[in-house]
Amino acid sequence: MQTGAILVCAVFIVFSFSVGYLLGGPGIDTQRVLGVGTAQRNFAAALLVGTSNFDDPNVVSIIMVTSLLMLIIVLIAGQKFTEIQEEKILEIDQVKVL
């Protein structure tokens, strides 16, 4: 496995999330769902294509590394979005109190 492959996989996932998020429309909830849906690719289908068309075991390794990175990045992003949303709610509540 090449050393830059993991970095490329991570960049691909972040890019996919960004495209889905930016094309998600005006609603923040829709943007989040489309961002996560775009980043969380169907790796079962990728494994099927990778194992049936390539004899190189590195193909399956890259697919598995990418799927694990997807899971980790999407979980971290989801947690950050929850924190951002809570901060915005607190700001709105403070404005209403004043």
CSV table of C-alpha atoms in Angstrom, one decimal:
chain,number,residue,atom,x,y,z
A,1,MET,CA,0.0,0.0,0.0
A,2,GLN,CA,1.3,3.4,-0.9
A,3,THR,CA,1.9,5.8,1.9
A,4,GLY,CA,-0.1,8.6,0.2
A,5,ALA,CA,-3.2,6.4,-0.3
A,6,ILE,CA,-4.6,7.0,3.1
A,7,LEU,CA,-4.3,10.8,2.7
A,8,VAL,CA,-5.9,10.6,-0.7
A,9,CYS,CA,-8.8,8.6,0.8
A,10,ALA,CA,-9.3,11.2,3.6
A,11,VAL,CA,-9.2,14.1,1.1
A,12,PHE,CA,-11.8,12.2,-1.1
A,13,ILE,CA,-14.1,11.8,1.9
A,14,VAL,CA,-13.8,15.4,3.0
A,15,PHE,CA,-14.3,16.6,-0.6
A,16,SER,CA,-17.4,14.3,-1.0
A,17,PHE,CA,-18.9,15.7,2.3
A,18,SER,CA,-18.2,19.2,1.2
A,19,VAL,CA,-19.9,18.8,-2.1
A,20,GLY,CA,-22.9,17.2,-0.6
A,21,TYR,CA,-23.1,19.9,2.1
A,22,LEU,CA,-22.8,22.8,-0.3
A,23,LEU,CA,-25.4,21.4,-2.7
A,24,GLY,CA,-27.8,20.6,0.1
A,25,GLY,CA,-30.0,23.6,-0.4
A,26,PRO,CA,-30.9,26.4,2.0
A,27,GLY,CA,-31.8,24.3,5.1
A,28,ILE,CA,-29.0,23.3,7.5
A,29,ASP,CA,-30.6,20.0,8.2
A,30,THR,CA,-30.8,19.0,4.6
A,31,GLN,CA,-27.2,20.2,4.1
A,32,ARG,CA,-26.0,17.9,6.9
A,33,VAL,CA,-27.9,14.9,5.6
A,34,LEU,CA,-26.7,15.3,2.0
A,35,GLY,CA,-23.1,15.9,3.2
A,36,VAL,CA,-23.1,12.7,5.3
A,37,GLY,CA,-24.9,10.8,2.6
A,38,THR,CA,-22.4,11.9,0.0
A,39,ALA,CA,-19.4,11.1,2.2
A,40,GLN,CA,-20.8,7.7,3.4
A,41,ARG,CA,-20.4,5.8,0.1
A,42,ASN,CA,-21.5,2.3,-0.4
A,43,PHE,CA,-18.4,0.3,0.3
A,44,ALA,CA,-20.1,-3.1,-0.1
A,45,ALA,CA,-20.6,-2.3,-3.8
A,46,ALA,CA,-17.0,-1.1,-4.0
A,47,LEU,CA,-15.8,-4.3,-2.5
A,48,LEU,CA,-17.8,-6.3,-5.0
A,49,VAL,CA,-16.3,-4.4,-7.9
A,50,GLY,CA,-12.8,-4.4,-6.5
A,51,THR,CA,-12.7,-8.2,-5.8
A,52,SER,CA,-14.3,-9.2,-9.1
A,53,ASN,CA,-12.3,-6.9,-11.4
A,54,PHE,CA,-8.9,-6.7,-9.7
A,55,ASP,CA,-6.4,-9.4,-8.6
A,56,ASP,CA,-4.3,-7.0,-6.5
A,57,PRO,CA,-5.0,-7.4,-2.8
A,58,ASN,CA,-4.1,-3.7,-2.3
A,59,VAL,CA,-7.4,-2.8,-4.0
A,60,VAL,CA,-9.4,-4.5,-1.2
A,61,SER,CA,-7.1,-2.9,1.4
A,62,ILE,CA,-7.7,0.6,0.1
A,63,ILE,CA,-11.4,0.0,0.0
A,64,MET,CA,-11.4,-1.2,3.6
A,65,VAL,CA,-9.2,1.7,4.8
A,66,THR,CA,-11.5,4.2,3.0
A,67,SER,CA,-14.6,2.7,4.6
A,68,LEU,CA,-13.0,2.9,8.1
A,69,LEU,CA,-12.0,6.5,7.4
A,70,MET,CA,-15.5,7.3,6.3
A,71,LEU,CA,-16.9,6.0,9.5
A,72,ILE,CA,-14.5,7.9,11.7
A,73,ILE,CA,-14.7,11.2,9.8
A,74,VAL,CA,-18.5,11.1,9.6
A,75,LEU,CA,-18.8,10.3,13.3
A,76,ILE,CA,-16.4,13.2,14.2
A,77,ALA,CA,-18.3,15.6,11.8
A,78,GLY,CA,-21.6,14.5,13.3
A,79,GLN,CA,-20.4,15.2,16.8
A,80,LYS,CA,-19.1,18.6,15.8
A,81,PHE,CA,-22.3,19.6,14.1
A,82,THR,CA,-24.2,18.7,17.3
A,83,GLU,CA,-21.9,21.0,19.3
A,84,ILE,CA,-22.2,23.8,16.7
A,85,GLN,CA,-26.0,23.5,16.8
A,86,GLU,CA,-26.1,23.6,20.6
A,87,GLU,CA,-24.0,26.8,20.6
A,88,LYS,CA,-26.4,28.4,18.2
A,89,ILE,CA,-29.4,27.4,20.3
A,90,LEU,CA,-27.7,28.9,23.4
A,91,GLU,CA,-27.0,32.2,21.5
A,92,ILE,CA,-30.6,32.4,20.3
A,93,ASP,CA,-31.8,31.8,23.9
A,94,GLN,CA,-29.6,34.5,25.2
A,95,VAL,CA,-30.8,37.0,22.6
A,96,LYS,CA,-34.4,36.2,23.5
A,97,VAL,CA,-33.8,36.7,27.2
A,98,LEU,CA,-32.3,40.2,26.6
